[in-house]
Coordinates of C-alpha atoms in Angstrom, one line a residue:
M1 CA -1.8 3.8 40.0
E2 CA -1.9 6.0 36.9
D3 CA 1.8 5.4 36.2
L4 CA 1.3 1.7 36.8
S5 CA -1.6 1.5 34.3
F6 CA 0.5 3.4 31.7
L7 CA 3.4 1.0 32.3
I8 CA 1.2 -2.0 31.9
V9 CA -0.3 -0.6 28.6
I10 CA 3.2 0.0 27.2
F11 CA 4.4 -3.5 28.2
T12 CA 1.2 -5.0 26.7
A13 CA 1.9 -3.2 23.4
L14 CA 5.4 -4.7 23.4
A15 CA 4.4 -8.2 24.6
T16 CA 1.3 -8.8 22.3
P17 CA 3.2 -9.2 19.0
L18 CA 5.9 -11.2 20.7
L19 CA 3.3 -13.7 22.0
L20 CA 1.7 -13.9 18.6
A21 CA 5.1 -14.8 17.1
K22 CA 5.9 -17.2 20.0
F23 CA 2.8 -19.2 19.5
H24 CA 2.7 -18.9 15.7
I25 CA -0.7 -17.1 15.7
S26 CA -0.7 -15.7 12.1
N27 CA -4.4 -15.5 11.4
L28 CA -5.2 -12.9 14.1
P29 CA -4.2 -9.3 13.1
T30 CA -2.1 -7.6 15.8
A31 CA -4.7 -4.8 16.1
V32 CA -7.5 -7.3 16.9
A33 CA -5.2 -9.1 19.4
E34 CA -4.5 -5.8 21.1
I35 CA -8.2 -5.1 21.5
L36 CA -8.7 -8.6 23.0
V37 CA -5.8 -8.2 25.4
G38 CA -7.3 -4.8 26.4
I39 CA -10.6 -6.6 27.2
I40 CA -8.8 -9.2 29.4
L41 CA -6.8 -6.5 31.3
G42 CA -9.7 -4.0 31.5
K43 CA -12.9 -3.7 33.4
S44 CA -14.4 -6.7 31.6
L45 CA -12.2 -9.3 33.4
L46 CA -9.0 -8.6 35.4
N47 CA -9.5 -4.9 35.8
I48 CA -5.7 -4.3 36.0
I49 CA -5.6 -1.3 33.7
H50 CA -7.5 1.8 34.9
V51 CA -8.6 4.5 32.6
N52 CA -6.9 7.9 33.3
S53 CA -6.4 11.2 31.6
T54 CA -2.9 10.3 30.3
L55 CA -4.1 7.1 28.7
N56 CA -7.2 8.8 27.3
Q57 CA -5.0 11.5 25.7
L58 CA -2.6 9.0 24.2
S59 CA -5.4 6.9 23.0
S60 CA -7.0 9.9 21.3
L61 CA -3.7 10.8 19.7
G62 CA -3.3 7.1 18.6
V63 CA -6.6 7.2 16.6
I64 CA -5.7 10.6 15.1
I65 CA -2.3 9.3 13.9
L66 CA -4.0 6.0 12.7
L67 CA -6.4 8.0 10.5
F68 CA -3.5 10.3 9.3
L69 CA -1.5 7.2 8.2
S70 CA -4.6 5.8 6.6
G71 CA -4.9 8.9 4.4
M72 CA -1.2 8.5 3.5
E73 CA -1.8 4.9 2.3
I74 CA -4.2 5.8 -0.5
D75 CA -2.8 5.4 -4.0
F76 CA -4.2 8.3 -5.9
T77 CA -3.2 6.9 -9.2
L78 CA -6.2 4.6 -8.8
F79 CA -8.4 7.6 -9.4
K80 CA -7.0 8.1 -12.9
P81 CA -9.0 6.6 -15.8
Q82 CA -7.6 3.2 -16.8
V83 CA -8.0 2.0 -20.4
G84 CA -6.7 -1.0 -22.3
K85 CA -7.3 -4.4 -20.9
D86 CA -10.9 -5.5 -20.5
K87 CA -10.5 -6.7 -16.9
Q88 CA -9.2 -3.3 -16.0
F89 CA -12.8 -2.1 -16.6
W90 CA -13.4 -3.0 -12.9
T91 CA -10.8 -0.8 -11.4
P92 CA -10.3 -0.5 -7.6
L93 CA -12.1 2.9 -7.7
K94 CA -15.0 1.5 -9.6
I95 CA -15.3 -1.6 -7.4
A96 CA -15.0 0.5 -4.2
S97 CA -17.6 3.1 -5.3
S98 CA -20.1 0.5 -6.4
S99 CA -19.6 -1.5 -3.2
F100 CA -20.1 1.4 -0.9
I101 CA -23.2 2.6 -2.7
I102 CA -24.8 -0.8 -2.1
I103 CA -23.6 -0.8 1.5
V104 CA -25.4 2.6 2.1
V105 CA -28.6 1.3 0.5
L106 CA -28.6 -1.9 2.5
A107 CA -27.6 -0.2 5.7
T108 CA -30.5 2.2 5.3
G109 CA -32.9 -0.7 4.5
L110 CA -31.8 -2.7 7.6
A111 CA -32.2 0.4 9.8
Y112 CA -35.7 0.8 8.5
I113 CA -36.5 -2.8 9.3
L114 CA -35.2 -2.4 12.8
K115 CA -37.5 0.7 13.2
L116 CA -40.5 -1.2 11.9
L117 CA -39.8 -4.0 14.4
G118 CA -39.3 -1.5 17.2
L119 CA -35.8 -2.7 18.0
F120 CA -34.1 0.6 17.2
T121 CA -36.1 3.7 16.3
E122 CA -33.3 6.2 15.3
L123 CA -33.0 5.3 11.6
P124 CA -30.2 7.7 10.5
L125 CA -28.0 6.7 13.4
A126 CA -28.5 2.9 12.7
A127 CA -27.8 3.4 9.0
I128 CA -24.5 5.3 9.8
I129 CA -23.4 2.5 12.2
F130 CA -24.2 -0.3 9.8
A131 CA -22.3 1.4 7.0
T132 CA -19.1 2.0 8.9
I133 CA -15.9 0.0 8.3
A134 CA -12.9 -0.1 10.6
L135 CA -10.3 1.5 8.4
G136 CA -7.5 1.1 11.0
I137 CA -8.1 -2.7 11.3
V138 CA -8.4 -3.1 7.6
I139 CA -5.0 -1.3 7.1
A140 CA -3.4 -3.4 9.8
A141 CA -4.6 -6.6 8.2
L142 CA -3.5 -5.5 4.7
K143 CA -0.1 -4.4 6.0
E144 CA 0.5 -7.8 7.6
Q145 CA -0.4 -9.6 4.3
E146 CA 1.7 -7.1 2.3
L147 CA -1.3 -6.2 0.2
L148 CA -1.4 -2.4 0.4
S149 CA 0.2 -1.9 -3.0
K150 CA -1.8 -4.7 -4.7
P151 CA -5.1 -4.2 -6.6
L152 CA -7.0 -6.2 -4.0
G153 CA -5.4 -4.3 -1.1
Q154 CA -6.0 -0.9 -2.7
T155 CA -9.6 -1.9 -3.5
L156 CA -10.3 -2.9 0.1
L157 CA -8.5 0.2 1.3
L158 CA -10.7 2.4 -0.8
I159 CA -13.9 0.6 0.4
A160 CA -12.7 1.0 4.0
A161 CA -11.8 4.7 3.4
L162 CA -15.3 5.4 2.1
G163 CA -16.7 3.3 5.0
E164 CA -14.9 5.5 7.5
V165 CA -14.9 9.0 6.0
I166 CA -18.5 9.2 4.6
P167 CA -20.2 7.8 7.8
L168 CA -17.9 10.0 9.8
T169 CA -19.0 13.1 7.8
A170 CA -22.6 11.9 8.1
L171 CA -22.3 11.5 11.8
T172 CA -20.9 15.0 12.2
I173 CA -23.8 16.4 10.2
Y174 CA -26.3 14.3 12.1
A175 CA -24.9 15.5 15.5
S176 CA -24.9 19.1 14.3
L177 CA -28.5 18.9 13.1
H178 CA -29.5 17.7 16.5
S179 CA -27.5 20.3 18.4
A180 CA -28.4 23.8 19.5
H181 CA -26.4 25.2 16.5
A182 CA -27.9 23.2 13.6
E183 CA -27.6 26.3 11.4
R184 CA -23.8 26.0 11.5
V185 CA -23.6 22.6 9.8
W186 CA -22.3 24.3 6.6
L187 CA -19.1 25.1 8.5
I188 CA -18.0 21.5 8.1
A189 CA -17.1 22.4 4.5
L190 CA -14.4 24.7 6.0
I191 CA -12.2 21.7 6.9
F192 CA -12.1 20.6 3.3
L193 CA -11.3 24.1 2.2
A194 CA -8.5 24.3 4.8
A195 CA -7.0 21.0 3.5
I196 CA -6.9 22.4 0.0
F197 CA -5.4 25.6 1.2
L198 CA -2.7 23.8 3.2
L199 CA -1.9 21.6 0.2
A200 CA -1.4 24.5 -2.1
R201 CA 0.8 26.4 0.4
S202 CA 2.9 23.5 1.5
R203 CA 3.8 22.4 -2.1
R204 CA 5.8 25.6 -2.5
I205 CA 8.1 24.9 0.4
Y206 CA 8.2 21.1 0.7
H207 CA 10.8 20.5 -1.9
F208 CA 12.9 23.2 -0.4
F209 CA 13.2 21.0 2.7
E210 CA 15.7 18.7 1.0
A211 CA 18.2 21.5 0.7
I212 CA 18.1 22.6 4.3
D213 CA 16.9 19.5 6.2
K214 CA 19.2 17.7 8.6
S215 CA 19.0 15.0 11.2
T216 CA 18.4 17.5 14.0
T217 CA 15.5 19.3 12.3
Q218 CA 13.5 16.5 10.6
L219 CA 11.4 19.1 8.8
D220 CA 9.2 16.5 7.0
I221 CA 8.0 15.1 10.3
R222 CA 7.4 18.6 11.7
L223 CA 5.3 19.5 8.7
A224 CA 3.3 16.2 9.1
F225 CA 2.4 17.1 12.7
F226 CA 1.7 20.7 11.8
L227 CA -0.9 19.4 9.2
I228 CA -2.4 17.0 11.8
I229 CA -2.8 19.7 14.5
A230 CA -4.0 22.3 12.1
L231 CA -6.7 20.2 10.5
V232 CA -7.7 18.5 13.7
S233 CA -8.1 21.9 15.4
I234 CA -10.2 23.2 12.5
A235 CA -12.4 20.1 12.6
E236 CA -13.0 20.5 16.3
G237 CA -13.6 24.2 15.9
V238 CA -16.4 23.7 13.3
G239 CA -18.0 20.9 15.3
A240 CA -16.7 17.9 13.3
E241 CA -14.9 14.8 14.6
N242 CA -11.2 15.3 15.0
I243 CA -10.4 12.1 13.1
L244 CA -11.9 13.6 10.0
G245 CA -9.3 16.3 10.1
A246 CA -6.6 13.7 10.7
F247 CA -7.6 11.7 7.7
L248 CA -7.6 14.8 5.5
A249 CA -4.1 15.7 6.9
G250 CA -2.9 12.3 5.7
I251 CA -4.3 12.9 2.3
V252 CA -2.6 16.3 2.1
M253 CA 0.7 14.8 3.1
K254 CA 0.4 12.0 0.6
L255 CA -0.3 14.5 -2.2
L256 CA 2.9 16.3 -1.3
R257 CA 4.7 13.1 -2.5
P258 CA 7.0 12.7 0.6
K259 CA 10.1 10.5 0.4
E260 CA 9.7 6.8 1.3
E261 CA 11.8 7.4 4.4
T262 CA 9.3 10.1 5.6
Q263 CA 6.4 7.6 5.5
N264 CA 8.6 4.9 7.2
K265 CA 9.4 7.3 10.0
L266 CA 5.8 8.3 10.5
T267 CA 4.7 4.7 10.3
S268 CA 7.3 3.6 12.9
L269 CA 6.2 6.4 15.3
G270 CA 2.5 5.6 14.9
Y271 CA 2.5 1.8 15.0
G272 CA 5.5 1.7 17.4
F273 CA 3.8 3.7 20.1
F274 CA 0.6 5.6 19.7
I275 CA -1.7 3.3 17.7
P276 CA -1.2 0.2 19.9
I277 CA -2.3 2.3 22.9
F278 CA -5.5 3.2 21.1
F279 CA -6.4 -0.5 20.3
I280 CA -5.5 -1.7 23.8
M281 CA -7.6 1.1 25.4
T282 CA -10.5 0.4 23.1
G283 CA -10.6 -3.1 24.8
V284 CA -10.0 -1.8 28.3
K285 CA -12.9 0.6 28.1
L286 CA -15.4 -2.1 27.2
N287 CA -17.4 -3.8 30.0
I288 CA -18.4 -7.2 28.7
R289 CA -19.7 -8.4 32.0
A290 CA -22.3 -5.6 32.2
L291 CA -23.5 -6.4 28.7
F292 CA -24.1 -10.1 29.5
A293 CA -25.9 -9.1 32.6
D294 CA -28.5 -7.2 30.6
P295 CA -31.1 -9.5 29.0
Q296 CA -32.2 -6.9 26.4
A297 CA -28.6 -6.5 25.3
L298 CA -28.2 -10.2 24.9
T299 CA -31.3 -10.3 22.6
L300 CA -30.1 -7.4 20.5
I301 CA -26.5 -8.7 20.0
P302 CA -27.3 -11.3 17.3
V303 CA -29.7 -8.9 15.6
F304 CA -27.0 -6.2 15.3
L305 CA -24.4 -8.7 14.4
L306 CA -26.6 -10.0 11.5
G307 CA -27.1 -6.4 10.4
F308 CA -23.3 -5.8 10.2
M309 CA -22.9 -8.9 8.1
L310 CA -25.9 -8.4 5.7
A311 CA -24.9 -4.8 5.0
K312 CA -21.5 -5.9 3.6
L313 CA -22.5 -9.2 2.1
P314 CA -23.2 -8.0 -1.5
I315 CA -19.6 -6.8 -1.7
Y316 CA -18.7 -10.4 -2.6
W317 CA -20.5 -10.3 -6.0
I318 CA -18.8 -7.0 -6.9
L319 CA -15.3 -8.2 -5.9
R320 CA -15.9 -11.5 -7.8
R321 CA -15.9 -9.5 -11.1
R322 CA -12.2 -8.8 -10.6
F323 CA -10.7 -11.2 -8.1
K324 CA -10.8 -14.9 -7.5
N325 CA -13.6 -16.5 -5.5
S326 CA -11.6 -17.0 -2.3
N327 CA -10.4 -13.4 -2.3
A328 CA -13.8 -12.0 -3.0
W329 CA -15.0 -13.7 0.3
A330 CA -11.8 -12.6 2.0
G331 CA -12.5 -9.0 1.0
T332 CA -16.1 -9.2 2.1
F333 CA -15.1 -10.5 5.5
L334 CA -12.5 -7.8 6.1
S335 CA -14.9 -5.1 4.9
T336 CA -17.3 -6.2 7.6
T337 CA -15.0 -5.2 10.4
T338 CA -16.2 -2.1 12.2
I339 CA -15.6 -0.4 15.5
T340 CA -13.7 2.9 15.0
I341 CA -16.7 5.0 14.1
V342 CA -19.2 2.8 16.0
L343 CA -17.9 3.9 19.4
P344 CA -18.1 7.7 18.7
A345 CA -21.5 7.2 17.0
L346 CA -22.9 5.4 20.1
Q347 CA -21.5 8.2 22.2
V348 CA -23.3 10.8 20.1
G349 CA -26.5 8.7 20.4
R350 CA -26.2 8.6 24.2
N351 CA -25.5 12.3 24.4
L352 CA -28.6 13.0 22.3
K353 CA -30.6 10.4 24.4
V354 CA -31.8 8.6 21.3
I355 CA -30.2 5.3 22.3
T356 CA -30.4 3.2 25.4
E357 CA -27.5 1.7 27.4
A358 CA -28.7 -1.8 26.3
Q359 CA -28.7 -0.9 22.6
S360 CA -25.3 0.8 22.9
G361 CA -23.8 -2.3 24.6
A362 CA -25.3 -4.6 22.1
F363 CA -23.9 -2.6 19.2
T364 CA -20.5 -2.5 20.9
L365 CA -20.3 -6.2 21.5
A366 CA -21.5 -7.0 18.0
A367 CA -18.8 -4.7 16.6
I368 CA -16.2 -6.5 18.8
I369 CA -17.3 -9.9 17.5
V370 CA -16.9 -8.9 13.8
C371 CA -13.5 -7.2 14.6
V372 CA -12.3 -10.5 16.2
L373 CA -13.8 -13.0 13.8
F374 CA -13.7 -11.5 10.3
P375 CA -10.1 -10.5 10.1
V376 CA -9.2 -14.1 11.0
L377 CA -11.5 -15.3 8.2
F378 CA -9.9 -12.8 5.8
N379 CA -6.4 -14.3 6.6
K380 CA -7.8 -17.8 6.2
F381 CA -9.5 -17.2 2.8
H382 CA -6.9 -14.9 1.2
Q383 CA -4.8 -16.3 -1.6
P384 CA -2.3 -14.5 -3.8
E385 CA -3.8 -13.2 -7.1
P386 CA -1.8 -14.0 -10.3
E387 CA -1.1 -10.2 -10.7
D388 CA 0.4 -10.2 -7.2
L389 CA 3.1 -12.6 -8.4
K390 CA 3.7 -11.0 -11.7
K391 CA 7.2 -11.1 -13.1
T392 CA 9.4 -8.2 -14.1
K393 CA 8.3 -7.3 -17.6
V394 CA 11.0 -6.7 -20.2
N395 CA 10.2 -5.7 -23.8
F396 CA 12.8 -5.6 -26.6
I397 CA 12.3 -3.5 -29.7
G398 CA 14.2 -5.5 -32.2
A399 CA 14.6 -9.3 -32.6
N400 CA 18.1 -10.3 -33.6
L401 CA 21.2 -12.4 -32.7
I402 CA 21.8 -10.2 -29.6
T403 CA 18.2 -10.0 -28.2
V404 CA 16.9 -13.5 -28.8
P405 CA 19.6 -15.3 -26.8
I406 CA 19.2 -12.8 -23.9
A407 CA 15.4 -13.3 -24.0
Q408 CA 15.9 -17.0 -23.8
Q409 CA 18.0 -16.6 -20.7
L410 CA 15.8 -14.1 -18.9
I411 CA 12.6 -16.1 -19.2
K412 CA 14.3 -18.8 -17.0
G413 CA 14.3 -16.2 -14.2
W414 CA 11.7 -13.9 -12.7
Y415 CA 11.1 -12.1 -16.1
D416 CA 8.3 -11.9 -18.6
V417 CA 9.9 -11.1 -22.0
T418 CA 8.4 -9.9 -25.3
L419 CA 10.2 -8.9 -28.5
F420 CA 8.8 -6.5 -31.1
T421 CA 10.1 -6.3 -34.7
D422 CA 9.0 -4.9 -38.1
R423 CA 11.4 -7.2 -40.0
E424 CA 9.4 -10.1 -41.4
D425 CA 12.5 -12.3 -42.1
N426 CA 13.7 -11.9 -38.5
Y427 CA 10.2 -12.7 -37.3
R428 CA 10.1 -16.0 -39.3
T429 CA 13.6 -16.9 -38.2
Y430 CA 13.2 -16.4 -34.5
N431 CA 9.5 -16.8 -33.9
S432 CA 9.9 -20.3 -32.6
E433 CA 12.7 -19.3 -30.3
A434 CA 11.0 -16.6 -28.2
N435 CA 7.8 -14.6 -27.8
I436 CA 7.9 -12.2 -30.7
V437 CA 5.3 -9.7 -32.0
F438 CA 5.4 -8.7 -35.6
L439 CA 4.4 -5.1 -36.5
D440 CA 3.8 -3.9 -40.1
N441 CA 5.0 -0.4 -39.1
L442 CA 7.2 0.4 -36.2
T443 CA 5.4 3.6 -35.3
Q444 CA 4.7 5.1 -31.9
A445 CA 0.9 4.5 -32.3
A446 CA 1.5 0.9 -33.2
L447 CA 3.8 0.3 -30.2
I448 CA 1.2 1.9 -27.9
E449 CA -1.6 -0.2 -29.4
H450 CA 0.4 -3.4 -28.8
Q451 CA 1.3 -2.2 -25.2
A452 CA 5.0 -2.2 -25.9
F453 CA 5.5 0.7 -23.5
D454 CA 3.4 -1.1 -20.8
T455 CA 6.5 -2.6 -19.2
D456 CA 9.1 -2.3 -16.4
V457 CA 12.1 -2.3 -18.7
I458 CA 12.3 -1.6 -22.4
V459 CA 15.4 -2.2 -24.6
M460 CA 16.0 -0.5 -27.9
A461 CA 18.1 -3.1 -29.7
Y462 CA 18.3 -2.1 -33.4
A463 CA 21.7 -1.6 -34.9
D464 CA 20.6 1.8 -36.2
H465 CA 21.3 4.3 -33.3
E466 CA 19.1 7.0 -35.0
R467 CA 16.2 4.6 -34.8
N468 CA 17.0 3.7 -31.2
Y469 CA 17.2 7.4 -30.3
E470 CA 13.7 8.0 -31.7
L471 CA 12.3 4.9 -30.0
S472 CA 13.8 6.1 -26.7
Q473 CA 12.1 9.4 -27.0
W474 CA 8.8 7.7 -27.5
A475 CA 9.5 5.5 -24.4
L476 CA 10.3 8.7 -22.4
D477 CA 7.0 10.2 -23.5
E478 CA 5.2 7.1 -22.2
N479 CA 7.1 7.3 -18.8
V480 CA 8.6 3.8 -19.0
P481 CA 10.5 3.2 -15.7
R482 CA 13.7 1.9 -17.3
I483 CA 14.9 2.5 -20.9
I484 CA 18.0 0.8 -22.3
A485 CA 19.2 1.8 -25.7
R486 CA 21.9 0.3 -28.0
F487 CA 24.2 3.0 -29.4
E488 CA 27.0 1.7 -31.6
T489 CA 28.3 5.0 -33.0
K490 CA 29.8 7.9 -31.0
N491 CA 30.0 10.9 -33.3
V492 CA 31.5 14.0 -31.9
A493 CA 29.2 16.1 -34.1
N494 CA 26.1 14.2 -32.8
D495 CA 25.0 14.9 -29.3
Q496 CA 22.3 12.2 -29.2
Y497 CA 24.4 9.8 -27.0
D498 CA 24.9 12.5 -24.4
R499 CA 21.3 13.7 -24.6
L500 CA 20.1 10.2 -23.9
T501 CA 22.3 9.8 -20.8
E502 CA 21.1 13.2 -19.5
Q503 CA 17.5 12.0 -19.9
G504 CA 18.2 8.9 -17.8
V505 CA 18.4 6.4 -20.6
E506 CA 20.9 3.6 -20.0
V507 CA 23.1 3.4 -23.1
F508 CA 25.2 0.4 -24.1
N509 CA 27.6 -0.3 -26.9
T510 CA 28.3 -3.9 -27.9
F511 CA 31.9 -3.1 -29.0
E512 CA 32.7 -1.6 -25.6
A513 CA 30.9 -4.5 -23.8
N514 CA 33.1 -7.0 -25.6
I515 CA 36.2 -5.1 -24.7
S516 CA 35.0 -5.0 -21.0
M517 CA 34.3 -8.7 -21.0
L518 CA 37.7 -9.6 -22.5
R519 CA 39.4 -7.3 -20.0
S520 CA 37.6 -9.0 -17.2
M521 CA 38.7 -12.4 -18.4
I522 CA 42.3 -11.2 -18.2
E523 CA 42.3 -9.0 -15.1
A524 CA 39.6 -10.7 -13.0
P525 CA 39.0 -14.3 -14.2
A526 CA 37.3 -15.3 -11.0
T527 CA 34.8 -12.4 -11.3
F528 CA 34.2 -13.3 -14.9
K529 CA 33.6 -16.9 -13.9
I530 CA 30.9 -15.7 -11.4
I531 CA 29.1 -13.7 -14.1
T532 CA 29.1 -16.5 -16.7
D533 CA 28.7 -19.5 -14.4
T534 CA 25.6 -21.6 -15.0
D535 CA 25.1 -22.5 -11.3
S536 CA 26.0 -19.3 -9.5
G537 CA 26.0 -15.6 -10.6
L538 CA 26.3 -12.0 -9.8
F539 CA 22.9 -10.4 -9.3
E540 CA 21.2 -7.1 -8.6
V541 CA 17.8 -6.6 -6.9
T542 CA 16.0 -3.5 -5.8
V543 CA 14.4 -3.2 -2.3
N544 CA 10.8 -2.2 -2.9
N545 CA 9.2 -4.2 -0.1
R546 CA 8.7 -1.9 2.9
R547 CA 8.9 -5.0 5.2
F548 CA 12.6 -5.0 4.7
T549 CA 13.3 -1.2 5.1
G550 CA 15.1 -0.6 8.4
L551 CA 16.1 -4.3 8.6
E552 CA 19.8 -5.0 9.2
I553 CA 21.5 -7.1 6.6
K554 CA 22.5 -9.7 9.1
N555 CA 18.8 -10.3 9.8
L556 CA 17.8 -11.0 6.2
P557 CA 16.1 -14.4 6.1
F558 CA 18.2 -15.5 3.1
I559 CA 21.5 -13.9 4.2
N560 CA 23.3 -17.2 4.6
D561 CA 22.7 -18.1 1.0
I562 CA 24.2 -15.0 -0.6
T563 CA 27.1 -12.6 -0.3
I564 CA 26.3 -8.9 -0.7
A565 CA 29.2 -7.1 -2.3
R566 CA 27.9 -3.6 -2.7
I567 CA 24.8 -1.4 -2.2
Y568 CA 23.9 1.3 -4.6
R569 CA 22.1 4.1 -2.8
N570 CA 21.6 7.8 -3.7
H571 CA 23.7 7.4 -6.9
E572 CA 26.7 6.0 -4.9
F573 CA 28.1 2.5 -4.2
F574 CA 29.3 1.5 -0.7
A575 CA 30.4 -1.7 1.0
P576 CA 27.8 -2.9 3.5
H577 CA 28.3 -4.4 7.0
G578 CA 26.1 -6.8 9.0
D579 CA 24.5 -3.9 10.8
T580 CA 23.8 -1.8 7.7
E581 CA 20.1 -1.0 7.5
L582 CA 18.3 -1.4 4.2
Q583 CA 16.4 1.5 2.8
Q584 CA 13.6 1.8 0.2
G585 CA 15.1 1.8 -3.3
D586 CA 18.5 0.2 -2.4
H587 CA 20.1 -1.8 -5.1
L588 CA 21.8 -4.9 -3.7
I589 CA 24.6 -6.4 -5.7
F590 CA 25.3 -9.9 -4.5
T591 CA 26.6 -13.4 -5.5
G592 CA 24.7 -16.6 -5.0
N593 CA 23.2 -19.7 -6.5
K594 CA 20.9 -19.0 -9.5
T595 CA 18.3 -21.3 -8.0
I596 CA 17.5 -18.9 -5.2
I597 CA 17.4 -15.6 -7.1
R598 CA 13.7 -16.0 -8.0
N599 CA 12.7 -16.3 -4.4
I600 CA 14.9 -13.4 -3.3
R601 CA 13.7 -11.2 -6.1
Q602 CA 10.1 -11.9 -5.3
Q603 CA 10.6 -11.1 -1.6
L604 CA 12.6 -7.9 -2.1
E605 CA 11.1 -6.4 -5.2
I606 CA 7.4 -7.0 -4.5
E607 CA 5.9 -3.6 -3.8
N608 CA 4.3 -3.3 -0.4

């Protein structure tokens, strides 16, 4: 029977997303669907799956890996001070911090009201439960909407992270204070010290892995599991919850800056096997029939449900300061989901005998209701923000006969183009032809002030190569992702050209470009026709969207509309085949109609 239950769980994990796709159910997150299927197959209804030691261990490992991957999803650049635009005053970190402070205050107030009414007397435990957020379900919902790299997604991720880690730490302290070893509560700090120590020690050897790693060793994955086991063991050793150690292990791994393939492999392992077992078993272990048979539990369910909702409701007004109205509601709904910490919190309460079975059941069912209902409302209310659909930003330093026509062509595609010049006559001549900013002095300070370096691509287009060299150095100082510099003169005695190429600057020469174009017209007229044709063209896009990593080319949704000629990967070109799998950062060189390039670029280059 144990083997049969395990087989049913694995089959359920496979069948659930297939059924969602078959019946076009897109508003229900897969994680929530897995909990519901677990309820149907568990003791609540069909009682087909029976809990055993194997499933318990795999479920525990699932939640550990879920919290580990949650720690790896946090973008720590959000913690850096952001200056400049006024709307950036409400950064994801500021919004998340403000939101969770209000959540804690309201959760404590609601717990106090329940105590006054005699419905639940253990105030600290109630406050912890009302303040919790299901980080795993939040991440699953954000992943499916491709929002993890967007400001809204990172804001909700930070709110959920605070709503999981802080209540988890508070629950650990609460349980320790009520145990026989309350004086050892200070030992919880050891897990944080251990995380800092492991981060410092791992940094020295992590980059050495690239030189010795091979397919049969997978050192990055071995390091990830070492961090998980080490910090989980320390957490359990000092009396903390093991998922706190797992979350810190994820943060340590993230700070080591692993390759994208590493995170993809860990995500595939987690969401492909362990994590679905956790969600399914969460539903299996619930006994809904017993809850409905208890009159006191039925009375408390709406009370606790209202408490979960009211504790998170003020998030709306804070999110509204940065995001559109519908997304503020969507974020509030998603932040209301809670179950991951509720279950261990209720177990602690039962062990300490400060909570009745009826109260525990009512809290559990209320948490299930918000987990089922509110992610669906999130999917229904969410709408793309303008910044989610932003075009690739290209800035030209120099407005002249070369740059203005190029700018006019680029703005027809998925590009936002601005030109900067300090020549007043050029500004007057071309101002009506393109978006041009005039600067009295072309200094580094002036360019920074006018956000010239706040761009995806910058082109130094003056005829004076000395000036372009200086401008390129300024752009390098400001860490512009792509720098293109015009360099008309190659002087053997001047090493600036070589120095720029060594620094990663892409250098072009109009004379050599003209020679190349003329040669193409003679040697490859059909290829030249593709490049210059008004209806079709030769394009290049970069695969940034994680949704496409690991996908075979033949399965691309738009593959029938394009022909992929080459893929540029790891500084090398190669000819792809239908079963070639895409990787993060691949450059696809393909031909196709110009009308579809915008849609393809948006799908592949959007960061997720």
